Amino acid sequence: MDDARSDIRSALGRNLTHGMLDALGRAIVTGEYGGKVFPTEADLAKQYAVSRSVTREAVKMLTAKGLLSARPRQGTIVQPEGSWNLFDSDVLRWLLERKFSIGLLRQFSELRVSIEPAAAELAARTATPERLTLIDAGYRRMVAAEAGKDDTLDADIAFHVAVLEASGNPFYAQFRDVVETALRTSIRFTNRFKGRTASLPAHKAVKDAIAARDPAAAHAAMTQIIIDVLVLIAEAEQQGGVVEG
């Protein structure tokens, strides 16, 4: 294997299948194959210096995510964006990693405002003591992060994921990966646009309402957190919708 092919293969990482999945998924989502015929498995195996079995498995995974489809006599083709599984954490990550889209962030926040307040309300009704402890732990991590003793992003995500899981509803809990992936972009946007981190009082209000078994207050407090983000997004869109970073 020549040096160039060796470098290409090395860039995929130790797990060749997942490296291939990530490389191809990102290329599809960023439009690299727009208007082009998607390569055959043989061509991909040669391009990335991997076996046909690695390529075949990666293509199969991308098909399951809605990015590709195989049709008789047409080969493998890239599916339109409307067919992509936007609830898949990989697809969402690739979407958010391409040229920053304030519109996509707004759409995701609109989804959050219909899900997370309801999850907080349910948590106030049904959360077990163990789940309440995890919410409290997430909040304490946020306090530590403000003092530079924890990661701001990870702490905020831990709090929101704990609320989803405390709802006791497995459908809300299934949003964990989606919320975690998109919050990373949402929080970075908030920090860049306003130079601030998440509001501790706002998150404490959610925590306290859930602990007090007050569903209405928990719903309202979580709604306010996400509405604040939507307001910032609206301000950014009014300024041209471009936030570098």
PDB file of C-alpha atoms in Angstrom:
ATOM      1  CA  MET A   1       0.000   0.000   0.000  1.00  0.00           C
ATOM      2  CA  ASP A   2       1.525   3.343  -1.064  1.00  0.00           C
ATOM      3  CA  ASP A   3       1.852   6.222   1.394  1.00  0.00           C
ATOM      4  CA  ALA A   4      -1.156   8.134   0.053  1.00  0.00           C
ATOM      5  CA  ARG A   5      -3.490   5.143   0.360  1.00  0.00           C
ATOM      6  CA  SER A   6      -2.055   4.347   3.767  1.00  0.00           C
ATOM      7  CA  ASP A   7      -2.830   7.899   4.922  1.00  0.00           C
ATOM      8  CA  ILE A   8      -6.405   7.622   3.632  1.00  0.00           C
ATOM      9  CA  ARG A   9      -6.924   4.357   5.476  1.00  0.00           C
ATOM     10  CA  SER A  10      -5.323   5.712   8.669  1.00  0.00           C
ATOM     11  CA  ALA A  11      -7.696   8.683   8.623  1.00  0.00           C
ATOM     12  CA  LEU A  12     -10.597   6.269   9.121  1.00  0.00           C
ATOM     13  CA  GLY A  13      -9.342   5.366  12.580  1.00  0.00           C
ATOM     14  CA  ARG A  14      -9.059   1.997  14.270  1.00  0.00           C
ATOM     15  CA  ASN A  15     -12.637   0.951  13.502  1.00  0.00           C
ATOM     16  CA  LEU A  16     -12.613   1.013   9.708  1.00  0.00           C
ATOM     17  CA  THR A  17     -16.352   0.457   9.311  1.00  0.00           C
ATOM     18  CA  HIS A  18     -17.327   3.363  11.562  1.00  0.00           C
ATOM     19  CA  GLY A  19     -14.583   5.514  10.061  1.00  0.00           C
ATOM     20  CA  MET A  20     -15.970   4.762   6.615  1.00  0.00           C
ATOM     21  CA  LEU A  21     -19.505   5.465   7.815  1.00  0.00           C
ATOM     22  CA  ASP A  22     -18.458   8.845   9.203  1.00  0.00           C
ATOM     23  CA  ALA A  23     -16.471   9.846   6.122  1.00  0.00           C
ATOM     24  CA  LEU A  24     -19.205   8.893   3.657  1.00  0.00           C
ATOM     25  CA  GLY A  25     -22.039  10.246   5.807  1.00  0.00           C
ATOM     26  CA  ARG A  26     -20.357  13.617   6.191  1.00  0.00           C
ATOM     27  CA  ALA A  27     -19.599  13.733   2.441  1.00  0.00           C
ATOM     28  CA  ILE A  28     -23.233  13.005   1.564  1.00  0.00           C
ATOM     29  CA  VAL A  29     -24.709  15.509   4.006  1.00  0.00           C
ATOM     30  CA  THR A  30     -22.330  18.297   2.990  1.00  0.00           C
ATOM     31  CA  GLY A  31     -23.322  17.804  -0.657  1.00  0.00           C
ATOM     32  CA  GLU A  32     -20.147  16.261  -2.008  1.00  0.00           C
ATOM     33  CA  TYR A  33     -22.190  13.851  -4.105  1.00  0.00           C
ATOM     34  CA  GLY A  34     -24.790  16.384  -5.216  1.00  0.00           C
ATOM     35  CA  GLY A  35     -25.550  15.770  -8.884  1.00  0.00           C
ATOM     36  CA  LYS A  36     -23.004  12.935  -9.014  1.00  0.00           C
ATOM     37  CA  VAL A  37     -23.360   9.192  -9.295  1.00  0.00           C
ATOM     38  CA  PHE A  38     -22.574   7.533  -5.965  1.00  0.00           C
ATOM     39  CA  PRO A  39     -19.492   5.281  -6.292  1.00  0.00           C
ATOM     40  CA  THR A  40     -19.808   1.510  -6.403  1.00  0.00           C
ATOM     41  CA  GLU A  41     -18.654  -0.548  -3.432  1.00  0.00           C
ATOM     42  CA  ALA A  42     -15.614  -1.605  -5.453  1.00  0.00           C
ATOM     43  CA  ASP A  43     -14.680   2.002  -6.215  1.00  0.00           C
ATOM     44  CA  LEU A  44     -15.157   3.034  -2.582  1.00  0.00           C
ATOM     45  CA  ALA A  45     -13.051   0.123  -1.361  1.00  0.00           C
ATOM     46  CA  LYS A  46     -10.285   1.196  -3.688  1.00  0.00           C
ATOM     47  CA  GLN A  47     -10.602   4.911  -2.820  1.00  0.00           C
ATOM     48  CA  TYR A  48     -10.411   4.316   0.942  1.00  0.00           C
ATOM     49  CA  ALA A  49      -8.042   1.330   0.793  1.00  0.00           C
ATOM     50  CA  VAL A  50     -10.416  -0.973   2.673  1.00  0.00           C
ATOM     51  CA  SER A  51     -12.041  -4.310   1.983  1.00  0.00           C
ATOM     52  CA  ARG A  52     -15.346  -4.700   0.146  1.00  0.00           C
ATOM     53  CA  SER A  53     -16.908  -6.050   3.336  1.00  0.00           C
ATOM     54  CA  VAL A  54     -16.054  -2.821   5.227  1.00  0.00           C
ATOM     55  CA  THR A  55     -17.548  -0.725   2.433  1.00  0.00           C
ATOM     56  CA  ARG A  56     -20.632  -2.924   2.176  1.00  0.00           C
ATOM     57  CA  GLU A  57     -21.342  -2.628   5.914  1.00  0.00           C
ATOM     58  CA  ALA A  58     -20.891   1.164   5.886  1.00  0.00           C
ATOM     59  CA  VAL A  59     -23.232   1.516   2.905  1.00  0.00           C
ATOM     60  CA  LYS A  60     -25.780  -0.707   4.651  1.00  0.00           C
ATOM     61  CA  MET A  61     -25.651   1.530   7.749  1.00  0.00           C
ATOM     62  CA  LEU A  62     -26.064   4.685   5.634  1.00  0.00           C
ATOM     63  CA  THR A  63     -29.044   3.084   3.918  1.00  0.00           C
ATOM     64  CA  ALA A  64     -30.631   2.407   7.315  1.00  0.00           C
ATOM     65  CA  LYS A  65     -30.154   6.101   8.161  1.00  0.00           C
ATOM     66  CA  GLY A  66     -32.035   7.092   5.003  1.00  0.00           C
ATOM     67  CA  LEU A  67     -29.057   8.635   3.205  1.00  0.00           C
ATOM     68  CA  LEU A  68     -28.715   5.982   0.510  1.00  0.00           C
ATOM     69  CA  SER A  69     -30.934   3.527  -1.313  1.00  0.00           C
ATOM     70  CA  ALA A  70     -30.161   0.673  -3.675  1.00  0.00           C
ATOM     71  CA  ARG A  71     -32.405   0.238  -6.696  1.00  0.00           C
ATOM     72  CA  PRO A  72     -32.362  -2.442  -9.402  1.00  0.00           C
ATOM     73  CA  ARG A  73     -30.358  -1.395 -12.460  1.00  0.00           C
ATOM     74  CA  GLN A  74     -29.727   2.029 -10.873  1.00  0.00           C
ATOM     75  CA  GLY A  75     -27.176   1.053  -8.279  1.00  0.00           C
ATOM     76  CA  THR A  76     -26.797   2.984  -5.021  1.00  0.00           C
ATOM     77  CA  ILE A  77     -28.136   6.536  -5.046  1.00  0.00           C
ATOM     78  CA  VAL A  78     -28.113   9.415  -2.577  1.00  0.00           C
ATOM     79  CA  GLN A  79     -31.563  10.044  -1.131  1.00  0.00           C
ATOM     80  CA  PRO A  80     -33.056  13.563  -0.934  1.00  0.00           C
ATOM     81  CA  GLU A  81     -32.739  15.276   2.431  1.00  0.00           C
ATOM     82  CA  GLY A  82     -36.414  14.714   3.168  1.00  0.00           C
ATOM     83  CA  SER A  83     -35.719  10.981   3.395  1.00  0.00           C
ATOM     84  CA  TRP A  84     -32.906  11.256   5.948  1.00  0.00           C
ATOM     85  CA  ASN A  85     -33.565  10.095   9.494  1.00  0.00           C
ATOM     86  CA  LEU A  86     -33.200  13.380  11.360  1.00  0.00           C
ATOM     87  CA  PHE A  87     -33.628  11.594  14.694  1.00  0.00           C
ATOM     88  CA  ASP A  88     -30.448   9.626  14.062  1.00  0.00           C
ATOM     89  CA  SER A  89     -27.650  11.174  16.117  1.00  0.00           C
ATOM     90  CA  ASP A  90     -25.051  10.682  13.351  1.00  0.00           C
ATOM     91  CA  VAL A  91     -27.235  12.363  10.720  1.00  0.00           C
ATOM     92  CA  LEU A  92     -27.985  15.260  13.047  1.00  0.00           C
ATOM     93  CA  ARG A  93     -24.305  15.652  13.899  1.00  0.00           C
ATOM     94  CA  TRP A  94     -23.353  15.755  10.216  1.00  0.00           C
ATOM     95  CA  LEU A  95     -26.073  18.302   9.535  1.00  0.00           C
ATOM     96  CA  LEU A  96     -24.916  20.516  12.375  1.00  0.00           C
ATOM     97  CA  GLU A  97     -21.253  20.201  11.386  1.00  0.00           C
ATOM     98  CA  ARG A  98     -21.795  21.464   7.871  1.00  0.00           C
ATOM     99  CA  LYS A  99     -22.023  25.216   7.177  1.00  0.00           C
ATOM    100  CA  PHE A 100     -23.755  26.632  10.241  1.00  0.00           C
ATOM    101  CA  SER A 101     -27.511  26.880   9.713  1.00  0.00           C
ATOM    102  CA  ILE A 102     -29.384  29.136  12.073  1.00  0.00           C
ATOM    103  CA  GLY A 103     -32.584  27.860  10.482  1.00  0.00           C
ATOM    104  CA  LEU A 104     -31.796  24.249  11.388  1.00  0.00           C
ATOM    105  CA  LEU A 105     -30.989  25.285  14.948  1.00  0.00           C
ATOM    106  CA  ARG A 106     -34.318  27.123  15.152  1.00  0.00           C
ATOM    107  CA  GLN A 107     -36.184  24.065  13.879  1.00  0.00           C
ATOM    108  CA  PHE A 108     -34.493  21.861  16.435  1.00  0.00           C
ATOM    109  CA  SER A 109     -35.303  24.311  19.231  1.00  0.00           C
ATOM    110  CA  GLU A 110     -38.933  24.303  18.107  1.00  0.00           C
ATOM    111  CA  LEU A 111     -38.871  20.526  18.492  1.00  0.00           C
ATOM    112  CA  ARG A 112     -37.269  20.815  21.931  1.00  0.00           C
ATOM    113  CA  VAL A 113     -39.945  23.221  23.164  1.00  0.00           C
ATOM    114  CA  SER A 114     -42.620  20.662  22.322  1.00  0.00           C
ATOM    115  CA  ILE A 115     -40.798  17.790  24.061  1.00  0.00           C
ATOM    116  CA  GLU A 116     -38.670  18.873  27.017  1.00  0.00           C
ATOM    117  CA  PRO A 117     -41.318  20.873  28.936  1.00  0.00           C
ATOM    118  CA  ALA A 118     -43.684  17.886  28.699  1.00  0.00           C
ATOM    119  CA  ALA A 119     -40.894  15.608  29.926  1.00  0.00           C
ATOM    120  CA  ALA A 120     -40.253  17.961  32.855  1.00  0.00           C
ATOM    121  CA  GLU A 121     -43.962  17.951  33.687  1.00  0.00           C
ATOM    122  CA  LEU A 122     -44.022  14.150  33.680  1.00  0.00           C
ATOM    123  CA  ALA A 123     -40.864  14.040  35.787  1.00  0.00           C
ATOM    124  CA  ALA A 124     -42.587  16.202  38.404  1.00  0.00           C
ATOM    125  CA  ARG A 125     -45.411  13.675  38.507  1.00  0.00           C
ATOM    126  CA  THR A 126     -43.553  10.374  38.370  1.00  0.00           C
ATOM    127  CA  ALA A 127     -39.774  10.708  38.859  1.00  0.00           C
ATOM    128  CA  THR A 128     -38.248   8.165  41.212  1.00  0.00           C
ATOM    129  CA  PRO A 129     -35.892   9.305  43.982  1.00  0.00           C
ATOM    130  CA  GLU A 130     -32.982   7.939  41.942  1.00  0.00           C
ATOM    131  CA  ARG A 131     -33.971  10.035  38.916  1.00  0.00           C
ATOM    132  CA  LEU A 132     -34.382  13.131  41.075  1.00  0.00           C
ATOM    133  CA  THR A 133     -30.857  12.556  42.345  1.00  0.00           C
ATOM    134  CA  LEU A 134     -29.542  12.501  38.755  1.00  0.00           C
ATOM    135  CA  ILE A 135     -31.288  15.792  37.966  1.00  0.00           C
ATOM    136  CA  ASP A 136     -29.765  17.319  41.073  1.00  0.00           C
ATOM    137  CA  ALA A 137     -26.356  15.925  40.101  1.00  0.00           C
ATOM    138  CA  GLY A 138     -26.680  17.516  36.666  1.00  0.00           C
ATOM    139  CA  TYR A 139     -27.472  20.860  38.235  1.00  0.00           C
ATOM    140  CA  ARG A 140     -24.560  20.581  40.663  1.00  0.00           C
ATOM    141  CA  ARG A 141     -22.286  19.901  37.712  1.00  0.00           C
ATOM    142  CA  MET A 142     -23.552  23.123  36.111  1.00  0.00           C
ATOM    143  CA  VAL A 143     -22.725  25.030  39.302  1.00  0.00           C
ATOM    144  CA  ALA A 144     -19.249  23.471  39.291  1.00  0.00           C
ATOM    145  CA  ALA A 145     -18.813  24.401  35.627  1.00  0.00           C
ATOM    146  CA  GLU A 146     -19.535  28.039  36.431  1.00  0.00           C
ATOM    147  CA  ALA A 147     -16.595  27.865  38.840  1.00  0.00           C
ATOM    148  CA  GLY A 148     -14.401  26.262  36.183  1.00  0.00           C
ATOM    149  CA  LYS A 149     -14.495  22.832  37.815  1.00  0.00           C
ATOM    150  CA  ASP A 150     -16.485  20.987  35.141  1.00  0.00           C
ATOM    151  CA  ASP A 151     -17.236  21.214  31.426  1.00  0.00           C
ATOM    152  CA  THR A 152     -20.047  23.674  30.687  1.00  0.00           C
ATOM    153  CA  LEU A 153     -21.419  21.736  27.721  1.00  0.00           C
ATOM    154  CA  ASP A 154     -21.301  18.318  29.361  1.00  0.00           C
ATOM    155  CA  ALA A 155     -22.900  19.603  32.561  1.00  0.00           C
ATOM    156  CA  ASP A 156     -25.798  21.282  30.758  1.00  0.00           C
ATOM    157  CA  ILE A 157     -26.374  18.183  28.634  1.00  0.00           C
ATOM    158  CA  ALA A 158     -26.317  15.946  31.716  1.00  0.00           C
ATOM    159  CA  PHE A 159     -29.073  18.055  33.271  1.00  0.00           C
ATOM    160  CA  HIS A 160     -31.373  17.982  30.239  1.00  0.00           C
ATOM    161  CA  VAL A 161     -30.839  14.272  29.622  1.00  0.00           C
ATOM    162  CA  ALA A 162     -31.587  13.548  33.303  1.00  0.00           C
ATOM    163  CA  VAL A 163     -34.926  15.364  32.971  1.00  0.00           C
ATOM    164  CA  LEU A 164     -35.844  13.390  29.850  1.00  0.00           C
ATOM    165  CA  GLU A 165     -35.072  10.109  31.579  1.00  0.00           C
ATOM    166  CA  ALA A 166     -36.841  11.166  34.786  1.00  0.00           C
ATOM    167  CA  SER A 167     -40.086  11.456  32.813  1.00  0.00           C
ATOM    168  CA  GLY A 168     -40.350   7.679  32.987  1.00  0.00           C
ATOM    169  CA  ASN A 169     -41.634   7.696  29.394  1.00  0.00           C
ATOM    170  CA  PRO A 170     -39.365   5.617  27.127  1.00  0.00           C
ATOM    171  CA  PHE A 171     -40.357   7.668  24.085  1.00  0.00           C
ATOM    172  CA  TYR A 172     -39.041  10.851  25.677  1.00  0.00           C
ATOM    173  CA  ALA A 173     -35.940   9.001  26.863  1.00  0.00           C
ATOM    174  CA  GLN A 174     -35.273   7.963  23.258  1.00  0.00           C
ATOM    175  CA  PHE A 175     -34.591  11.617  22.454  1.00  0.00           C
ATOM    176  CA  ARG A 176     -31.450  11.428  24.590  1.00  0.00           C
ATOM    177  CA  ASP A 177     -28.973  11.139  21.696  1.00  0.00           C
ATOM    178  CA  VAL A 178     -30.739  13.759  19.619  1.00  0.00           C
ATOM    179  CA  VAL A 179     -30.857  16.239  22.492  1.00  0.00           C
ATOM    180  CA  GLU A 180     -27.235  15.584  23.430  1.00  0.00           C
ATOM    181  CA  THR A 181     -25.971  16.053  19.875  1.00  0.00           C
ATOM    182  CA  ALA A 182     -27.937  19.186  19.050  1.00  0.00           C
ATOM    183  CA  LEU A 183     -27.485  20.821  22.454  1.00  0.00           C
ATOM    184  CA  ARG A 184     -23.758  20.924  21.791  1.00  0.00           C
ATOM    185  CA  THR A 185     -24.394  23.174  18.826  1.00  0.00           C
ATOM    186  CA  SER A 186     -27.200  25.116  20.503  1.00  0.00           C
ATOM    187  CA  ILE A 187     -25.120  25.885  23.591  1.00  0.00           C
ATOM    188  CA  ARG A 188     -22.080  26.881  21.519  1.00  0.00           C
ATOM    189  CA  PHE A 189     -24.308  29.197  19.510  1.00  0.00           C
ATOM    190  CA  THR A 190     -25.721  30.776  22.684  1.00  0.00           C
ATOM    191  CA  ASN A 191     -22.246  31.277  24.098  1.00  0.00           C
ATOM    192  CA  ARG A 192     -20.898  32.795  20.883  1.00  0.00           C
ATOM    193  CA  PHE A 193     -23.878  35.030  20.198  1.00  0.00           C
ATOM    194  CA  LYS A 194     -24.288  36.446  23.682  1.00  0.00           C
ATOM    195  CA  GLY A 195     -21.063  35.407  25.375  1.00  0.00           C
ATOM    196  CA  ARG A 196     -22.897  33.667  28.149  1.00  0.00           C
ATOM    197  CA  THR A 197     -23.436  30.206  29.583  1.00  0.00           C
ATOM    198  CA  ALA A 198     -26.712  28.571  30.566  1.00  0.00           C
ATOM    199  CA  SER A 199     -28.712  30.339  33.267  1.00  0.00           C
ATOM    200  CA  LEU A 200     -28.274  28.633  36.622  1.00  0.00           C
ATOM    201  CA  PRO A 201     -31.430  30.214  38.136  1.00  0.00           C
ATOM    202  CA  ALA A 202     -33.505  29.020  35.167  1.00  0.00           C
ATOM    203  CA  HIS A 203     -32.247  25.440  35.497  1.00  0.00           C
ATOM    204  CA  LYS A 204     -32.637  25.549  39.275  1.00  0.00           C
ATOM    205  CA  ALA A 205     -36.270  26.516  38.758  1.00  0.00           C
ATOM    206  CA  VAL A 206     -36.787  23.352  36.717  1.00  0.00           C
ATOM    207  CA  LYS A 207     -35.002  21.214  39.289  1.00  0.00           C
ATOM    208  CA  ASP A 208     -36.896  22.682  42.224  1.00  0.00           C
ATOM    209  CA  ALA A 209     -40.292  22.389  40.505  1.00  0.00           C
ATOM    210  CA  ILE A 210     -39.696  18.721  39.707  1.00  0.00           C
ATOM    211  CA  ALA A 211     -38.486  18.025  43.236  1.00  0.00           C
ATOM    212  CA  ALA A 212     -41.568  19.831  44.632  1.00  0.00           C
ATOM    213  CA  ARG A 213     -43.823  17.668  42.443  1.00  0.00           C
ATOM    214  CA  ASP A 214     -45.235  20.754  40.732  1.00  0.00           C
ATOM    215  CA  PRO A 215     -45.923  19.699  37.096  1.00  0.00           C
ATOM    216  CA  ALA A 216     -47.184  23.101  35.913  1.00  0.00           C
ATOM    217  CA  ALA A 217     -44.171  24.942  37.312  1.00  0.00           C
ATOM    218  CA  ALA A 218     -41.762  22.355  35.861  1.00  0.00           C
ATOM    219  CA  HIS A 219     -43.379  22.711  32.422  1.00  0.00           C
ATOM    220  CA  ALA A 220     -43.239  26.510  32.574  1.00  0.00           C
ATOM    221  CA  ALA A 221     -39.643  26.642  33.801  1.00  0.00           C
ATOM    222  CA  MET A 222     -38.352  24.306  31.089  1.00  0.00           C
ATOM    223  CA  THR A 223     -40.356  26.174  28.454  1.00  0.00           C
ATOM    224  CA  GLN A 224     -38.709  29.431  29.495  1.00  0.00           C
ATOM    225  CA  ILE A 225     -35.201  27.986  29.062  1.00  0.00           C
ATOM    226  CA  ILE A 226     -35.904  27.003  25.457  1.00  0.00           C
ATOM    227  CA  ILE A 227     -37.895  30.161  24.664  1.00  0.00           C
ATOM    228  CA  ASP A 228     -34.819  32.166  25.704  1.00  0.00           C
ATOM    229  CA  VAL A 229     -32.800  30.259  23.085  1.00  0.00           C
ATOM    230  CA  LEU A 230     -35.470  30.844  20.429  1.00  0.00           C
ATOM    231  CA  VAL A 231     -35.358  34.575  21.193  1.00  0.00           C
ATOM    232  CA  LEU A 232     -31.582  34.609  20.658  1.00  0.00           C
ATOM    233  CA  ILE A 233     -32.016  32.680  17.411  1.00  0.00           C
ATOM    234  CA  ALA A 234     -34.606  35.207  16.216  1.00  0.00           C
ATOM    235  CA  GLU A 235     -32.173  38.028  16.994  1.00  0.00           C
ATOM    236  CA  ALA A 236     -29.440  36.262  15.038  1.00  0.00           C
ATOM    237  CA  GLU A 237     -31.775  35.732  12.056  1.00  0.00           C
ATOM    238  CA  GLN A 238     -32.630  39.435  12.091  1.00  0.00           C
ATOM    239  CA  GLN A 239     -28.904  40.208  11.917  1.00  0.00           C
ATOM    240  CA  GLY A 240     -28.458  38.058   8.837  1.00  0.00           C
ATOM    241  CA  GLY A 241     -28.436  34.553  10.264  1.00  0.00           C
ATOM    242  CA  VAL A 242     -24.683  34.154  10.265  1.00  0.00           C
ATOM    243  CA  VAL A 243     -22.827  33.197  13.409  1.00  0.00           C
ATOM    244  CA  GLU A 244     -19.244  32.138  12.863  1.00  0.00           C
ATOM    245  CA  GLY A 245     -17.495  29.577  14.967  1.00  0.00           C
TER     246      GLY A 245
END
